PDB file of C-alpha atoms in Angstrom:
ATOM      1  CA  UNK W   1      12.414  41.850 -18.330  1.00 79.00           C
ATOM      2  CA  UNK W   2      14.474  42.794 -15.626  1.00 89.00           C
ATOM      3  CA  UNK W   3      17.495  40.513 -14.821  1.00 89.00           C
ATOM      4  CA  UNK W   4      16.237  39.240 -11.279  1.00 89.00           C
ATOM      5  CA  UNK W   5      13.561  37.821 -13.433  1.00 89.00           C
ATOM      6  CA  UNK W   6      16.301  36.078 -15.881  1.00 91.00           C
ATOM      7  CA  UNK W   7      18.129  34.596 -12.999  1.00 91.00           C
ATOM      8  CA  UNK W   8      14.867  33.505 -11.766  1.00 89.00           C
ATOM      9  CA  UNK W   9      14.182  31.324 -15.215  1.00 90.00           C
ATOM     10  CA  UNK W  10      17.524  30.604 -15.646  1.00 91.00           C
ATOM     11  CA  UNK W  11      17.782  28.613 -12.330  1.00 91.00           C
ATOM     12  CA  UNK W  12      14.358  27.262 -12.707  1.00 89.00           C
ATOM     13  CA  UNK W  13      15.742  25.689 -16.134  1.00 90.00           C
ATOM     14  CA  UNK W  14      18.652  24.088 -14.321  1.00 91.00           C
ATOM     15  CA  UNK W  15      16.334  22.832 -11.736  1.00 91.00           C
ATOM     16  CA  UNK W  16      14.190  21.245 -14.583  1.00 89.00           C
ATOM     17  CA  UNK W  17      17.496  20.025 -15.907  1.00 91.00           C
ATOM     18  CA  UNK W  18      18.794  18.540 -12.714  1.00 91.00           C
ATOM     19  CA  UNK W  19      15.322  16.925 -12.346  1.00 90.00           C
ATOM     20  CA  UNK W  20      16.032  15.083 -15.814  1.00 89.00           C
ATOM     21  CA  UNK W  21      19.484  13.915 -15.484  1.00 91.00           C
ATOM     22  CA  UNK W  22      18.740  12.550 -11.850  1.00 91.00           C
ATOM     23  CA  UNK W  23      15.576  10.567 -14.008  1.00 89.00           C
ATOM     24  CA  UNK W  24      17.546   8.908 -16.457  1.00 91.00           C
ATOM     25  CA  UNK W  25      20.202   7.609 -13.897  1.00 92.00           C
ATOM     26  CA  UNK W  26      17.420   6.366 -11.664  1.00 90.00           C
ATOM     27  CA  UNK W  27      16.392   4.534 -14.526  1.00 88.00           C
ATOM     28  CA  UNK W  28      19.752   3.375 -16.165  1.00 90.00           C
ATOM     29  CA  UNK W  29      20.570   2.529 -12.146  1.00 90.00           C
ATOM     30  CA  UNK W  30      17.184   0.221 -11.944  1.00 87.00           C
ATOM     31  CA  UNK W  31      18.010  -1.334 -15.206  1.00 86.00           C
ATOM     32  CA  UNK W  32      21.378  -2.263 -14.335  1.00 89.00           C
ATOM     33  CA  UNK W  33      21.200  -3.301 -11.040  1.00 90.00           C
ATOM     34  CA  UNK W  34      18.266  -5.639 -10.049  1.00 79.00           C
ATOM     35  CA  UNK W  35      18.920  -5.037  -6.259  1.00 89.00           C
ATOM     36  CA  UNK W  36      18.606  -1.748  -6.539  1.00 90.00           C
ATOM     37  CA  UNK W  37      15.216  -1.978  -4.724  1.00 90.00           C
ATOM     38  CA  UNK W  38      16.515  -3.658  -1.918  1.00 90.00           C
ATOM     39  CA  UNK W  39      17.106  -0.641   0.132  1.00 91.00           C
ATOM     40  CA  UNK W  40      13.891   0.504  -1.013  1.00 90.00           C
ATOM     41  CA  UNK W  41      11.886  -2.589   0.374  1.00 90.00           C
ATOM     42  CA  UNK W  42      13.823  -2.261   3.551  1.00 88.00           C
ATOM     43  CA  UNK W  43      13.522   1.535   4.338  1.00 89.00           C
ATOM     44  CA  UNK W  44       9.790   0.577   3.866  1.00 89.00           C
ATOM     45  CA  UNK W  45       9.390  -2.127   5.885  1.00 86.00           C
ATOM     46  CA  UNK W  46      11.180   0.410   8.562  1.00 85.00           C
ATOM     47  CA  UNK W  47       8.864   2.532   8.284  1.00 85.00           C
ATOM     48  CA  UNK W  48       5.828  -0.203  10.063  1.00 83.00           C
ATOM     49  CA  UNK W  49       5.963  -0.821  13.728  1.00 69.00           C
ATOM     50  CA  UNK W  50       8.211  -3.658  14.258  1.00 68.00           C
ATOM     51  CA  UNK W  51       5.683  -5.918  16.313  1.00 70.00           C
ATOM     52  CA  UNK W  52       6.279  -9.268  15.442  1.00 71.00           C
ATOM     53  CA  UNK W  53       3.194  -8.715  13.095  1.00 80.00           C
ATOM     54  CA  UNK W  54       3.522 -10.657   9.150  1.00 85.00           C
ATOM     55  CA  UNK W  55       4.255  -8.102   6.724  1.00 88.00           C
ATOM     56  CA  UNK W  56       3.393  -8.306   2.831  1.00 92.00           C
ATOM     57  CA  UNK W  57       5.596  -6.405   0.415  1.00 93.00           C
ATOM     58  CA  UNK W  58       4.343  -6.567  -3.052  1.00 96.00           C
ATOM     59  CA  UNK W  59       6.741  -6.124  -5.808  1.00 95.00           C
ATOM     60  CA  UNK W  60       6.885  -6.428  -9.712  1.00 95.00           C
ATOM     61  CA  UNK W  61       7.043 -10.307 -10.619  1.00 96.00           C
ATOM     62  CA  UNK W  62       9.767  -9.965 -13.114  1.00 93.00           C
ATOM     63  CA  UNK W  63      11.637  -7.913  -9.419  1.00 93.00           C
ATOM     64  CA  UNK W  64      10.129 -10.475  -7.362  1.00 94.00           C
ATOM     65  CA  UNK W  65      12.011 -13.043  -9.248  1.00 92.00           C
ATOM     66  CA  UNK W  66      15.454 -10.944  -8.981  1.00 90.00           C
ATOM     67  CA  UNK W  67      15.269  -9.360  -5.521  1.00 91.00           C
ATOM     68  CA  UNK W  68      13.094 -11.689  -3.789  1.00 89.00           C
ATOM     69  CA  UNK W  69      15.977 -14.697  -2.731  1.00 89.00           C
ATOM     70  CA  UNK W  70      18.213 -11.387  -1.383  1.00 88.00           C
ATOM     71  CA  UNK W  71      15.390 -10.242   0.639  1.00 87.00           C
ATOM     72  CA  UNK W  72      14.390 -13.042   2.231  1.00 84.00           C
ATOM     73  CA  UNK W  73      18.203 -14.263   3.358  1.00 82.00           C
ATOM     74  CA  UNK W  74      18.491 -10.763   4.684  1.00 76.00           C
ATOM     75  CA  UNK W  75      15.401 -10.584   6.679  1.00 73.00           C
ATOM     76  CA  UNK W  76      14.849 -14.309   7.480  1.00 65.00           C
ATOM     77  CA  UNK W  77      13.608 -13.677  10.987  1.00 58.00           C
ATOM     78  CA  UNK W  78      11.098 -11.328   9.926  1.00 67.00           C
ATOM     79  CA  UNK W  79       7.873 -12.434   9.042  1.00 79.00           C
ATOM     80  CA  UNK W  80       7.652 -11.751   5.666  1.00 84.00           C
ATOM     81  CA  UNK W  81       5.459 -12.466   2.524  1.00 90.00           C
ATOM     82  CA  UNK W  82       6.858 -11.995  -0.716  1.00 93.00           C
ATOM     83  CA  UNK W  83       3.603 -11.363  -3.778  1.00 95.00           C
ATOM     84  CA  UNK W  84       4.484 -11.191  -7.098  1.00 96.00           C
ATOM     85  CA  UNK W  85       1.845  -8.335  -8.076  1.00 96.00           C
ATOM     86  CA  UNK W  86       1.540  -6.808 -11.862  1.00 96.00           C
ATOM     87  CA  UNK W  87      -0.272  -3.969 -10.767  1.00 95.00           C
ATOM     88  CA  UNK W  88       2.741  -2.810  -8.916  1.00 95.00           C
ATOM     89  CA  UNK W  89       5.046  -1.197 -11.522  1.00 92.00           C
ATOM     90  CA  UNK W  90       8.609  -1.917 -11.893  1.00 92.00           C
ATOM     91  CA  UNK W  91      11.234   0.038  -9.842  1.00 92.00           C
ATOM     92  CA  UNK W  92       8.462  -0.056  -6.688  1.00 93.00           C
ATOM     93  CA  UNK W  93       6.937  -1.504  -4.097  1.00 95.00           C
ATOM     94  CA  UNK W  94       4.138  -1.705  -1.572  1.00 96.00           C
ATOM     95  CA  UNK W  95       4.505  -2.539   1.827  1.00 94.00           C
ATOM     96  CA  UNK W  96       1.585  -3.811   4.172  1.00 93.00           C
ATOM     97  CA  UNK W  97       1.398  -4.238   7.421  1.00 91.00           C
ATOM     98  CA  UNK W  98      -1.939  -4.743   9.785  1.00 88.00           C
ATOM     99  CA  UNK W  99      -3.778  -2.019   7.483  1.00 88.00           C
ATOM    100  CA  UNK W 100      -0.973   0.629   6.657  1.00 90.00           C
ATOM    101  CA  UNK W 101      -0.017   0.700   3.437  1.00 93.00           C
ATOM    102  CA  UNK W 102       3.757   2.003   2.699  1.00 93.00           C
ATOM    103  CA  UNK W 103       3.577   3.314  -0.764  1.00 95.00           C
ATOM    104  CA  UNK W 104       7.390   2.622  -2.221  1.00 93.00           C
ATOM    105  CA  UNK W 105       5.687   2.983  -6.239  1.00 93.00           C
ATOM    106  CA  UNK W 106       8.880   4.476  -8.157  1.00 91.00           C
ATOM    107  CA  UNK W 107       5.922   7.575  -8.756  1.00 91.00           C
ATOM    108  CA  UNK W 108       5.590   8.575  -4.884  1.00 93.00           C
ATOM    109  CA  UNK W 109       9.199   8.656  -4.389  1.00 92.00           C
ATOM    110  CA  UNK W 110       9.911  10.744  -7.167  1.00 92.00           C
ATOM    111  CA  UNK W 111       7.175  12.999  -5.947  1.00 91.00           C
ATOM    112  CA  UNK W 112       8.411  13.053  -2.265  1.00 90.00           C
ATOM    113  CA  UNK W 113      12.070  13.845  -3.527  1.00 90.00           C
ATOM    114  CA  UNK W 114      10.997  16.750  -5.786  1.00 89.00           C
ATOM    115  CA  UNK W 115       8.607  18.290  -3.719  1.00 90.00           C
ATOM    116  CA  UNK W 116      10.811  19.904  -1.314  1.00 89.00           C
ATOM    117  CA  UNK W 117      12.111  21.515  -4.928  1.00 87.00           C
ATOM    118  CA  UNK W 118       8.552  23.048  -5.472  1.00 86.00           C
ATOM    119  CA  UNK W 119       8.422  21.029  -8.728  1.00 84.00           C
ATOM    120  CA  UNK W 120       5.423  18.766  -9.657  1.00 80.00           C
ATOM    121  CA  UNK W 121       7.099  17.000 -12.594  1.00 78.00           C
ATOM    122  CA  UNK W 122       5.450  13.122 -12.808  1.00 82.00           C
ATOM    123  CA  UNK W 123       7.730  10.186 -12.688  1.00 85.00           C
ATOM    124  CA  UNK W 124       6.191   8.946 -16.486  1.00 74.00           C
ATOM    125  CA  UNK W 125       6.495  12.411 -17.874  1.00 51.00           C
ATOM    126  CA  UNK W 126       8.439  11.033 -20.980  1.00 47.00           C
ATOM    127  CA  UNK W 127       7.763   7.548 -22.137  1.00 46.00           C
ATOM    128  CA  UNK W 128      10.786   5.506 -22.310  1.00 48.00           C
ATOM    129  CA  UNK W 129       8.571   2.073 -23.240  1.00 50.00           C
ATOM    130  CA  UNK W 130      10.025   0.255 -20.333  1.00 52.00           C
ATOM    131  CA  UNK W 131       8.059   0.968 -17.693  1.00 55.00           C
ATOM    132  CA  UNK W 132      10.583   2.512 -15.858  1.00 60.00           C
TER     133      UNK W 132
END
């Protein structure tokens, strides 16, 4: 084993590592802070043509119930639909707007941030029993 090949593993191990620290303060971040996934609901709604059109953003009920009253004070002009949807896990959300779909799960994002890292690594990898 030659040592460009140990440097190789060796940063590919901190990578790993990095991945899993950054997880678990995601997750102690989303347990600790309900409005967290404010920002997310807005950077998704930015991401939909701002034409006057009603947009739905489904979230978690238990985040509905949290997030929901600080969403709609911030974005009371906007036509906006709040659902309470189980199917949407918590820490996510999905954004709809005249047939696009803006897929804010806590799984894409995690897959769109550690992409550009060439690592596949799924949100759920370890099961915490929280759903987050």
């Amino acid at each position: 084993v030659s040592l460009g090949d140990l440097q190789q593993n060796m940063a590919q191990s901190v990578l790993e590592l990095a991945c899993e620290i950054a997880r678990q303060v995601v997750r102690q971040e989303l347990r600790s802070n309900p409005l967290a996934l404010k920002p997310v609901v807005q950077e998704a709604l930015g991401m939909l043509v701002a034409d006057g059109r009603p947009a739905t953003v489904r979230l978690h009920p238990e985040e509905l119930a949290m997030v929901g009253p600080a969403l709609q004070q911030d974005m009371a002009l906007a036509s906006l639909q709040l659902v309470a949807d189980a199917v949407v896990p918590p820490g996510g959300c999905l954004v709809e707007q005249a047939g696009t779909v803006v897929d804010g799960t806590l799984e894409k994002r995690w897959e769109r941030a550690i992409a550009p890292l060439g690592l596949a690594s799924a949100w759920q990898e370890i099961n915490h029993g929280d759903g987050i």
